[in-house]
Amino acid sequence: MNKFHGTIPETFTEGNKIRSLDLNANELEGSLPRSLVNCKMLEVLDLGNNYIHDSFPNWLQTLPKLQVLVLRSNRLHGSIGNPNLISPFSSLRIIDLSHNDNQFEGQIPEGVGLLSSLVVLNFSMNSLIGQISSSLGNLKALESLDLSSNRLSGGIPEQLTRLNFLAVLNLSYNQLAGPIPRGSQFDNLQIDSYVGNLRLCGYPLSVKCSNDVTPQPPPFQEKEDLASLFNWKFAMIGYRCGQLIGLIMGFIVFSTGKPQWFVRMV
């Protein structure tokens, strides 16, 4: 494993053909080089697990081919997104901003609902406040949503039941309240999705809502064996041949260190 240190140089020139830049798990510090905007062919940018100290790089939103953006476990801060862009991150499928020491703050921007290709969204372990944006219900391709360990309040939007491909939901350890929506993928989610929100009620929690009728458990559905899925970094080769599922599930499994929901499934 490399252990690069120092800053990332400002040497990304116009017209370069870089498609993937993976500097994960090094000792890089300083700010993000603005010359990355010259990487018009860039598909994967993984700078996770470093010491980068900067605000959210709104200026990356103009990269037309960027599909994977991983900035987890750095020292990033400030608000997320740029409300002035009409179609930000037009090709983005995975965004992971979790576990930043200085922590992103403010509300989840409405513009996140415009990321129509998004499959994995991880904003966990930050200081986000306010309500969960109902615009997240527009992310029809979304399979994994992790907003855990923030300071989100209010109810869980009914619009999230539109996410027919949602397999992983983690809203734990926030300040959410009210009934948990029913229907679609929500009927298959477990208690772990909601722990640490003492004012939530309804299935699958044991706390009933004041107007709750005892719900029937969802019908048994055989779960797919995920044990053979692998790291998304190696799956990129398969993805370019059309194997998008390897990219998505490999990232979910290995970026979280074989989480508890995965252990239960296998």
PDB file of C-alpha atoms in Angstrom:
ATOM      1  CA  MET A   1       0.000   0.000   0.000  1.00  0.00           C
ATOM      2  CA  ASN A   2       1.288   3.441  -0.930  1.00  0.00           C
ATOM      3  CA  LYS A   3       1.680   6.111   1.734  1.00  0.00           C
ATOM      4  CA  PHE A   4       1.977   9.298  -0.287  1.00  0.00           C
ATOM      5  CA  HIS A   5       2.188  12.456   1.791  1.00  0.00           C
ATOM      6  CA  GLY A   6       2.176  16.190   1.115  1.00  0.00           C
ATOM      7  CA  THR A   7      -0.259  17.957  -1.180  1.00  0.00           C
ATOM      8  CA  ILE A   8      -1.774  16.865  -4.483  1.00  0.00           C
ATOM      9  CA  PRO A   9       0.065  18.894  -7.155  1.00  0.00           C
ATOM     10  CA  GLU A  10      -1.678  21.329  -9.500  1.00  0.00           C
ATOM     11  CA  THR A  11      -0.472  19.514 -12.597  1.00  0.00           C
ATOM     12  CA  PHE A  12      -3.655  18.359 -14.339  1.00  0.00           C
ATOM     13  CA  THR A  13      -3.370  20.023 -17.728  1.00  0.00           C
ATOM     14  CA  GLU A  14      -6.097  20.648 -20.274  1.00  0.00           C
ATOM     15  CA  GLY A  15      -6.753  17.830 -22.706  1.00  0.00           C
ATOM     16  CA  ASN A  16      -5.482  15.040 -20.431  1.00  0.00           C
ATOM     17  CA  LYS A  17      -7.059  11.580 -20.805  1.00  0.00           C
ATOM     18  CA  ILE A  18      -7.176  10.518 -17.141  1.00  0.00           C
ATOM     19  CA  ARG A  19     -10.192   8.280 -16.509  1.00  0.00           C
ATOM     20  CA  SER A  20      -9.521   7.092 -12.952  1.00  0.00           C
ATOM     21  CA  LEU A  21      -7.627   8.712 -10.069  1.00  0.00           C
ATOM     22  CA  ASP A  22      -7.383   6.603  -6.904  1.00  0.00           C
ATOM     23  CA  LEU A  23      -5.325   8.067  -4.037  1.00  0.00           C
ATOM     24  CA  ASN A  24      -7.299   6.420  -1.244  1.00  0.00           C
ATOM     25  CA  ALA A  25      -5.657   5.637   2.124  1.00  0.00           C
ATOM     26  CA  ASN A  26      -2.592   7.851   1.955  1.00  0.00           C
ATOM     27  CA  GLU A  27      -1.433  10.833   4.017  1.00  0.00           C
ATOM     28  CA  LEU A  28      -2.293  13.609   1.597  1.00  0.00           C
ATOM     29  CA  GLU A  29      -3.187  17.004   3.031  1.00  0.00           C
ATOM     30  CA  GLY A  30      -3.888  20.539   1.909  1.00  0.00           C
ATOM     31  CA  SER A  31      -6.681  21.482  -0.477  1.00  0.00           C
ATOM     32  CA  LEU A  32      -8.072  19.797  -3.562  1.00  0.00           C
ATOM     33  CA  PRO A  33      -6.247  20.890  -6.727  1.00  0.00           C
ATOM     34  CA  ARG A  34      -8.526  23.097  -8.853  1.00  0.00           C
ATOM     35  CA  SER A  35      -6.795  21.822 -11.986  1.00  0.00           C
ATOM     36  CA  LEU A  36      -8.893  18.642 -11.641  1.00  0.00           C
ATOM     37  CA  VAL A  37     -11.544  20.514 -13.634  1.00  0.00           C
ATOM     38  CA  ASN A  38      -9.325  19.877 -16.664  1.00  0.00           C
ATOM     39  CA  CYS A  39      -9.908  16.120 -16.374  1.00  0.00           C
ATOM     40  CA  LYS A  40     -12.901  16.011 -18.706  1.00  0.00           C
ATOM     41  CA  MET A  41     -12.559  12.248 -19.205  1.00  0.00           C
ATOM     42  CA  LEU A  42     -12.465  11.464 -15.460  1.00  0.00           C
ATOM     43  CA  GLU A  43     -14.904   8.744 -14.368  1.00  0.00           C
ATOM     44  CA  VAL A  44     -13.605   7.782 -10.908  1.00  0.00           C
ATOM     45  CA  LEU A  45     -12.151  10.131  -8.286  1.00  0.00           C
ATOM     46  CA  ASP A  46     -11.309   8.441  -4.970  1.00  0.00           C
ATOM     47  CA  LEU A  47      -9.455  10.616  -2.451  1.00  0.00           C
ATOM     48  CA  GLY A  48     -10.916   8.951   0.636  1.00  0.00           C
ATOM     49  CA  ASN A  49      -9.019   8.342   3.887  1.00  0.00           C
ATOM     50  CA  ASN A  50      -6.553  11.210   3.713  1.00  0.00           C
ATOM     51  CA  TYR A  51      -6.147  14.535   5.544  1.00  0.00           C
ATOM     52  CA  ILE A  52      -7.457  16.880   2.867  1.00  0.00           C
ATOM     53  CA  HIS A  53      -8.732  20.137   4.368  1.00  0.00           C
ATOM     54  CA  ASP A  54     -11.126  21.973   2.076  1.00  0.00           C
ATOM     55  CA  SER A  55     -14.760  22.794   1.405  1.00  0.00           C
ATOM     56  CA  PHE A  56     -17.005  20.736  -0.841  1.00  0.00           C
ATOM     57  CA  PRO A  57     -15.631  20.912  -4.420  1.00  0.00           C
ATOM     58  CA  ASN A  58     -18.639  22.376  -6.220  1.00  0.00           C
ATOM     59  CA  TRP A  59     -16.375  23.032  -9.181  1.00  0.00           C
ATOM     60  CA  LEU A  60     -16.207  19.279  -9.914  1.00  0.00           C
ATOM     61  CA  GLN A  61     -19.889  19.304 -10.857  1.00  0.00           C
ATOM     62  CA  THR A  62     -19.037  20.275 -14.423  1.00  0.00           C
ATOM     63  CA  LEU A  63     -17.073  17.082 -15.157  1.00  0.00           C
ATOM     64  CA  PRO A  64     -19.352  15.375 -17.699  1.00  0.00           C
ATOM     65  CA  LYS A  65     -18.189  11.770 -17.187  1.00  0.00           C
ATOM     66  CA  LEU A  66     -17.633  11.623 -13.415  1.00  0.00           C
ATOM     67  CA  GLN A  67     -19.449   8.566 -12.046  1.00  0.00           C
ATOM     68  CA  VAL A  68     -17.740   7.848  -8.705  1.00  0.00           C
ATOM     69  CA  LEU A  69     -16.792  10.548  -6.168  1.00  0.00           C
ATOM     70  CA  VAL A  70     -15.317   9.338  -2.858  1.00  0.00           C
ATOM     71  CA  LEU A  71     -14.155  11.988  -0.363  1.00  0.00           C
ATOM     72  CA  ARG A  72     -14.872  10.059   2.843  1.00  0.00           C
ATOM     73  CA  SER A  73     -12.682  10.314   5.964  1.00  0.00           C
ATOM     74  CA  ASN A  74     -10.962  13.615   5.285  1.00  0.00           C
ATOM     75  CA  ARG A  75     -11.243  17.046   6.913  1.00  0.00           C
ATOM     76  CA  LEU A  76     -13.782  18.558   4.577  1.00  0.00           C
ATOM     77  CA  HIS A  77     -16.358  21.037   5.797  1.00  0.00           C
ATOM     78  CA  GLY A  78     -19.042  23.536   4.810  1.00  0.00           C
ATOM     79  CA  SER A  79     -22.244  23.032   2.865  1.00  0.00           C
ATOM     80  CA  ILE A  80     -22.800  20.492   0.089  1.00  0.00           C
ATOM     81  CA  GLY A  81     -23.634  21.345  -3.498  1.00  0.00           C
ATOM     82  CA  ASN A  82     -24.163  24.424  -5.626  1.00  0.00           C
ATOM     83  CA  PRO A  83     -27.808  25.534  -6.012  1.00  0.00           C
ATOM     84  CA  ASN A  84     -26.940  27.651  -9.065  1.00  0.00           C
ATOM     85  CA  LEU A  85     -26.202  24.688 -11.347  1.00  0.00           C
ATOM     86  CA  ILE A  86     -29.195  23.354 -13.297  1.00  0.00           C
ATOM     87  CA  SER A  87     -27.822  19.848 -13.864  1.00  0.00           C
ATOM     88  CA  PRO A  88     -24.984  19.093 -11.407  1.00  0.00           C
ATOM     89  CA  PHE A  89     -22.939  15.899 -11.644  1.00  0.00           C
ATOM     90  CA  SER A  90     -24.919  14.704 -14.615  1.00  0.00           C
ATOM     91  CA  SER A  91     -23.310  11.220 -14.709  1.00  0.00           C
ATOM     92  CA  LEU A  92     -22.673  10.610 -10.993  1.00  0.00           C
ATOM     93  CA  ARG A  93     -23.626   7.153  -9.667  1.00  0.00           C
ATOM     94  CA  ILE A  94     -21.748   6.935  -6.354  1.00  0.00           C
ATOM     95  CA  ILE A  95     -21.061   9.771  -3.899  1.00  0.00           C
ATOM     96  CA  ASP A  96     -19.494   9.118  -0.486  1.00  0.00           C
ATOM     97  CA  LEU A  97     -18.854  12.128   1.785  1.00  0.00           C
ATOM     98  CA  SER A  98     -19.031  10.235   5.083  1.00  0.00           C
ATOM     99  CA  HIS A  99     -16.801  10.484   8.171  1.00  0.00           C
ATOM    100  CA  ASN A 100     -15.302  13.925   7.589  1.00  0.00           C
ATOM    101  CA  ASP A 101     -13.565  15.215  10.745  1.00  0.00           C
ATOM    102  CA  ASN A 102     -14.524  18.869  10.325  1.00  0.00           C
ATOM    103  CA  GLN A 103     -17.911  17.690   9.061  1.00  0.00           C
ATOM    104  CA  PHE A 104     -20.245  18.958   6.401  1.00  0.00           C
ATOM    105  CA  GLU A 105     -23.036  21.064   7.807  1.00  0.00           C
ATOM    106  CA  GLY A 106     -26.271  22.733   6.794  1.00  0.00           C
ATOM    107  CA  GLN A 107     -29.217  21.040   5.120  1.00  0.00           C
ATOM    108  CA  ILE A 108     -29.298  18.395   2.430  1.00  0.00           C
ATOM    109  CA  PRO A 109     -29.588  20.539  -0.707  1.00  0.00           C
ATOM    110  CA  GLU A 110     -32.634  20.147  -2.924  1.00  0.00           C
ATOM    111  CA  GLY A 111     -30.248  19.817  -5.855  1.00  0.00           C
ATOM    112  CA  VAL A 112     -29.291  16.314  -4.731  1.00  0.00           C
ATOM    113  CA  GLY A 113     -32.651  15.228  -6.131  1.00  0.00           C
ATOM    114  CA  LEU A 114     -31.377  16.169  -9.595  1.00  0.00           C
ATOM    115  CA  LEU A 115     -28.677  13.463  -9.560  1.00  0.00           C
ATOM    116  CA  SER A 116     -30.887  11.143 -11.560  1.00  0.00           C
ATOM    117  CA  SER A 117     -28.208   8.483 -12.172  1.00  0.00           C
ATOM    118  CA  LEU A 118     -27.244   8.153  -8.495  1.00  0.00           C
ATOM    119  CA  VAL A 119     -27.177   4.618  -7.090  1.00  0.00           C
ATOM    120  CA  VAL A 120     -25.196   5.065  -3.837  1.00  0.00           C
ATOM    121  CA  LEU A 121     -25.473   8.146  -1.589  1.00  0.00           C
ATOM    122  CA  ASN A 122     -23.544   8.264   1.709  1.00  0.00           C
ATOM    123  CA  PHE A 123     -23.629  11.469   3.795  1.00  0.00           C
ATOM    124  CA  SER A 124     -23.219   9.702   7.153  1.00  0.00           C
ATOM    125  CA  MET A 125     -21.178  10.905  10.156  1.00  0.00           C
ATOM    126  CA  ASN A 126     -21.438  14.633   9.466  1.00  0.00           C
ATOM    127  CA  SER A 127     -23.378  17.533  11.004  1.00  0.00           C
ATOM    128  CA  LEU A 128     -26.267  17.873   8.583  1.00  0.00           C
ATOM    129  CA  ILE A 129     -29.410  19.476  10.020  1.00  0.00           C
ATOM    130  CA  GLY A 130     -32.992  20.127   8.991  1.00  0.00           C
ATOM    131  CA  GLN A 131     -35.361  17.700   7.349  1.00  0.00           C
ATOM    132  CA  ILE A 132     -34.619  14.942   4.869  1.00  0.00           C
ATOM    133  CA  SER A 133     -35.265  16.492   1.497  1.00  0.00           C
ATOM    134  CA  SER A 134     -38.331  15.071  -0.238  1.00  0.00           C
ATOM    135  CA  SER A 135     -36.412  15.544  -3.507  1.00  0.00           C
ATOM    136  CA  LEU A 136     -34.494  12.349  -2.684  1.00  0.00           C
ATOM    137  CA  GLY A 137     -37.637  10.553  -3.832  1.00  0.00           C
ATOM    138  CA  ASN A 138     -36.672  11.547  -7.386  1.00  0.00           C
ATOM    139  CA  LEU A 139     -33.555   9.331  -7.313  1.00  0.00           C
ATOM    140  CA  LYS A 140     -35.309   6.419  -8.999  1.00  0.00           C
ATOM    141  CA  ALA A 141     -32.090   4.394  -9.498  1.00  0.00           C
ATOM    142  CA  LEU A 142     -30.974   4.690  -5.857  1.00  0.00           C
ATOM    143  CA  GLU A 143     -30.065   1.411  -4.150  1.00  0.00           C
ATOM    144  CA  SER A 144     -28.212   2.595  -1.027  1.00  0.00           C
ATOM    145  CA  LEU A 145     -28.970   5.685   1.110  1.00  0.00           C
ATOM    146  CA  ASP A 146     -26.975   6.370   4.296  1.00  0.00           C
ATOM    147  CA  LEU A 147     -27.745   9.547   6.258  1.00  0.00           C
ATOM    148  CA  SER A 148     -26.886   8.112   9.666  1.00  0.00           C
ATOM    149  CA  SER A 149     -25.205   9.957  12.543  1.00  0.00           C
ATOM    150  CA  ASN A 150     -26.193  13.492  11.601  1.00  0.00           C
ATOM    151  CA  ARG A 151     -28.644  15.890  13.270  1.00  0.00           C
ATOM    152  CA  LEU A 152     -31.550  15.507  10.883  1.00  0.00           C
ATOM    153  CA  SER A 153     -35.010  16.166  12.289  1.00  0.00           C
ATOM    154  CA  GLY A 154     -38.660  16.002  11.237  1.00  0.00           C
ATOM    155  CA  GLY A 155     -40.337  13.078   9.542  1.00  0.00           C
ATOM    156  CA  ILE A 156     -39.252  10.559   6.936  1.00  0.00           C
ATOM    157  CA  PRO A 157     -40.679  11.781   3.598  1.00  0.00           C
ATOM    158  CA  GLU A 158     -43.328   9.575   2.021  1.00  0.00           C
ATOM    159  CA  GLN A 159     -41.618  10.294  -1.306  1.00  0.00           C
ATOM    160  CA  LEU A 160     -38.851   7.856  -0.361  1.00  0.00           C
ATOM    161  CA  THR A 161     -41.285   4.982  -0.933  1.00  0.00           C
ATOM    162  CA  ARG A 162     -40.892   5.723  -4.659  1.00  0.00           C
ATOM    163  CA  LEU A 163     -37.375   4.268  -4.511  1.00  0.00           C
ATOM    164  CA  ASN A 164     -38.235   0.837  -5.855  1.00  0.00           C
ATOM    165  CA  PHE A 165     -34.612  -0.336  -6.023  1.00  0.00           C
ATOM    166  CA  LEU A 166     -33.664   0.732  -2.497  1.00  0.00           C
ATOM    167  CA  ALA A 167     -31.905  -2.191  -0.762  1.00  0.00           C
ATOM    168  CA  VAL A 168     -29.957  -0.343   1.960  1.00  0.00           C
ATOM    169  CA  LEU A 169     -31.347   2.484   4.116  1.00  0.00           C
ATOM    170  CA  ASN A 170     -29.576   3.828   7.200  1.00  0.00           C
ATOM    171  CA  LEU A 171     -31.224   6.749   9.003  1.00  0.00           C
ATOM    172  CA  SER A 172     -29.966   5.759  12.455  1.00  0.00           C
ATOM    173  CA  TYR A 173     -28.810   8.200  15.133  1.00  0.00           C
ATOM    174  CA  ASN A 174     -30.572  11.337  14.018  1.00  0.00           C
ATOM    175  CA  GLN A 175     -33.492  13.218  15.584  1.00  0.00           C
ATOM    176  CA  LEU A 176     -36.258  11.964  13.327  1.00  0.00           C
ATOM    177  CA  ALA A 177     -39.862  11.741  14.514  1.00  0.00           C
ATOM    178  CA  GLY A 178     -43.261  10.466  13.437  1.00  0.00           C
ATOM    179  CA  PRO A 179     -44.454   7.393  11.528  1.00  0.00           C
ATOM    180  CA  ILE A 180     -42.188   5.332   9.317  1.00  0.00           C
ATOM    181  CA  PRO A 181     -43.644   5.187   5.771  1.00  0.00           C
ATOM    182  CA  ARG A 182     -45.023   1.891   4.527  1.00  0.00           C
ATOM    183  CA  GLY A 183     -44.962   0.378   1.078  1.00  0.00           C
ATOM    184  CA  SER A 184     -42.480  -0.643  -1.580  1.00  0.00           C
ATOM    185  CA  GLN A 185     -38.970  -1.381  -0.283  1.00  0.00           C
ATOM    186  CA  PHE A 186     -39.739   0.086   3.148  1.00  0.00           C
ATOM    187  CA  ASP A 187     -41.675  -3.066   4.046  1.00  0.00           C
ATOM    188  CA  ASN A 188     -38.450  -5.088   3.743  1.00  0.00           C
ATOM    189  CA  LEU A 189     -36.213  -2.859   5.899  1.00  0.00           C
ATOM    190  CA  GLN A 190     -35.053  -3.822   9.380  1.00  0.00           C
ATOM    191  CA  ILE A 191     -34.968  -2.041  12.754  1.00  0.00           C
ATOM    192  CA  ASP A 192     -31.268  -1.190  12.309  1.00  0.00           C
ATOM    193  CA  SER A 193     -32.274   1.377   9.698  1.00  0.00           C
ATOM    194  CA  TYR A 194     -33.908   3.532  12.391  1.00  0.00           C
ATOM    195  CA  VAL A 195     -32.162   2.981  15.756  1.00  0.00           C
ATOM    196  CA  GLY A 196     -31.261   6.105  17.731  1.00  0.00           C
ATOM    197  CA  ASN A 197     -34.370   8.031  16.644  1.00  0.00           C
ATOM    198  CA  LEU A 198     -36.449   7.845  19.822  1.00  0.00           C
ATOM    199  CA  ARG A 199     -39.473   9.658  18.398  1.00  0.00           C
ATOM    200  CA  LEU A 200     -40.046   7.389  15.389  1.00  0.00           C
ATOM    201  CA  CYS A 201     -42.929   4.931  15.458  1.00  0.00           C
ATOM    202  CA  GLY A 202     -44.485   2.244  13.312  1.00  0.00           C
ATOM    203  CA  TYR A 203     -43.299  -0.898  11.571  1.00  0.00           C
ATOM    204  CA  PRO A 204     -40.706  -2.403  11.996  1.00  0.00           C
ATOM    205  CA  LEU A 205     -40.284  -0.743  15.419  1.00  0.00           C
ATOM    206  CA  SER A 206     -42.130  -2.042  18.448  1.00  0.00           C
ATOM    207  CA  VAL A 207     -43.397   1.494  19.165  1.00  0.00           C
ATOM    208  CA  LYS A 208     -46.814   1.946  17.618  1.00  0.00           C
ATOM    209  CA  CYS A 209     -48.058   5.280  16.341  1.00  0.00           C
ATOM    210  CA  SER A 210     -51.141   6.765  17.995  1.00  0.00           C
ATOM    211  CA  ASN A 211     -53.340   5.970  14.988  1.00  0.00           C
ATOM    212  CA  ASP A 212     -51.530   2.766  14.076  1.00  0.00           C
ATOM    213  CA  VAL A 213     -53.264  -0.457  13.131  1.00  0.00           C
ATOM    214  CA  THR A 214     -51.231  -3.583  13.793  1.00  0.00           C
ATOM    215  CA  PRO A 215     -49.430  -4.162  10.489  1.00  0.00           C
ATOM    216  CA  GLN A 216     -49.039  -7.515   8.831  1.00  0.00           C
ATOM    217  CA  PRO A 217     -45.424  -8.537   8.322  1.00  0.00           C
ATOM    218  CA  PRO A 218     -44.260  -8.425   4.706  1.00  0.00           C
ATOM    219  CA  PRO A 219     -44.297 -11.713   2.797  1.00  0.00           C
ATOM    220  CA  PHE A 220     -41.142 -13.746   2.919  1.00  0.00           C
ATOM    221  CA  GLN A 221     -38.798 -12.969   0.075  1.00  0.00           C
ATOM    222  CA  GLU A 222     -35.732 -15.038  -0.599  1.00  0.00           C
ATOM    223  CA  LYS A 223     -32.667 -12.840  -0.353  1.00  0.00           C
ATOM    224  CA  GLU A 224     -29.977 -13.027  -2.937  1.00  0.00           C
ATOM    225  CA  ASP A 225     -26.623 -14.467  -1.891  1.00  0.00           C
ATOM    226  CA  LEU A 226     -24.192 -11.547  -1.966  1.00  0.00           C
ATOM    227  CA  ALA A 227     -21.108 -13.369  -0.691  1.00  0.00           C
ATOM    228  CA  SER A 228     -19.432 -13.490  -4.073  1.00  0.00           C
ATOM    229  CA  LEU A 229     -19.695  -9.774  -4.783  1.00  0.00           C
ATOM    230  CA  PHE A 230     -16.402  -7.911  -4.795  1.00  0.00           C
ATOM    231  CA  ASN A 231     -14.731  -4.541  -4.426  1.00  0.00           C
ATOM    232  CA  TRP A 232     -16.074  -1.839  -6.749  1.00  0.00           C
ATOM    233  CA  LYS A 233     -12.578  -0.825  -7.782  1.00  0.00           C
ATOM    234  CA  PHE A 234     -12.036  -4.148  -9.528  1.00  0.00           C
ATOM    235  CA  ALA A 235     -15.609  -4.139 -10.780  1.00  0.00           C
ATOM    236  CA  MET A 236     -14.987  -1.012 -12.853  1.00  0.00           C
ATOM    237  CA  ILE A 237     -13.645  -3.237 -15.630  1.00  0.00           C
ATOM    238  CA  GLY A 238     -16.879  -5.201 -15.573  1.00  0.00           C
ATOM    239  CA  TYR A 239     -18.916  -2.044 -15.321  1.00  0.00           C
ATOM    240  CA  ARG A 240     -17.494  -0.676 -18.560  1.00  0.00           C
ATOM    241  CA  CYS A 241     -18.830  -3.863 -20.140  1.00  0.00           C
ATOM    242  CA  GLY A 242     -22.242  -3.265 -18.643  1.00  0.00           C
ATOM    243  CA  GLN A 243     -21.832  -4.913 -15.209  1.00  0.00           C
ATOM    244  CA  LEU A 244     -23.115  -1.990 -13.132  1.00  0.00           C
ATOM    245  CA  ILE A 245     -24.277  -4.268 -10.290  1.00  0.00           C
ATOM    246  CA  GLY A 246     -20.690  -5.296  -9.519  1.00  0.00           C
ATOM    247  CA  LEU A 247     -19.706  -1.669  -9.152  1.00  0.00           C
ATOM    248  CA  ILE A 248     -22.574  -0.769  -6.839  1.00  0.00           C
ATOM    249  CA  MET A 249     -22.763  -3.740  -4.499  1.00  0.00           C
ATOM    250  CA  GLY A 250     -19.010  -4.215  -4.318  1.00  0.00           C
ATOM    251  CA  PHE A 251     -18.676  -0.632  -3.109  1.00  0.00           C
ATOM    252  CA  ILE A 252     -21.484  -0.999  -0.543  1.00  0.00           C
ATOM    253  CA  VAL A 253     -20.026  -4.188   0.940  1.00  0.00           C
ATOM    254  CA  PHE A 254     -16.350  -3.332   1.113  1.00  0.00           C
ATOM    255  CA  SER A 255     -16.509   0.386   1.884  1.00  0.00           C
ATOM    256  CA  THR A 256     -18.433  -0.459   5.086  1.00  0.00           C
ATOM    257  CA  GLY A 257     -16.280  -3.409   6.126  1.00  0.00           C
ATOM    258  CA  LYS A 258     -18.930  -6.122   5.684  1.00  0.00           C
ATOM    259  CA  PRO A 259     -21.714  -4.366   7.611  1.00  0.00           C
ATOM    260  CA  GLN A 260     -24.230  -6.065   9.876  1.00  0.00           C
ATOM    261  CA  TRP A 261     -27.023  -6.023   7.303  1.00  0.00           C
ATOM    262  CA  PHE A 262     -24.729  -7.933   4.967  1.00  0.00           C
ATOM    263  CA  VAL A 263     -23.798 -10.488   7.624  1.00  0.00           C
ATOM    264  CA  ARG A 264     -27.473 -11.157   8.323  1.00  0.00           C
ATOM    265  CA  MET A 265     -28.215 -11.637   4.658  1.00  0.00           C
ATOM    266  CA  VAL A 266     -25.501 -14.270   4.169  1.00  0.00           C
TER     267      VAL A 266
END
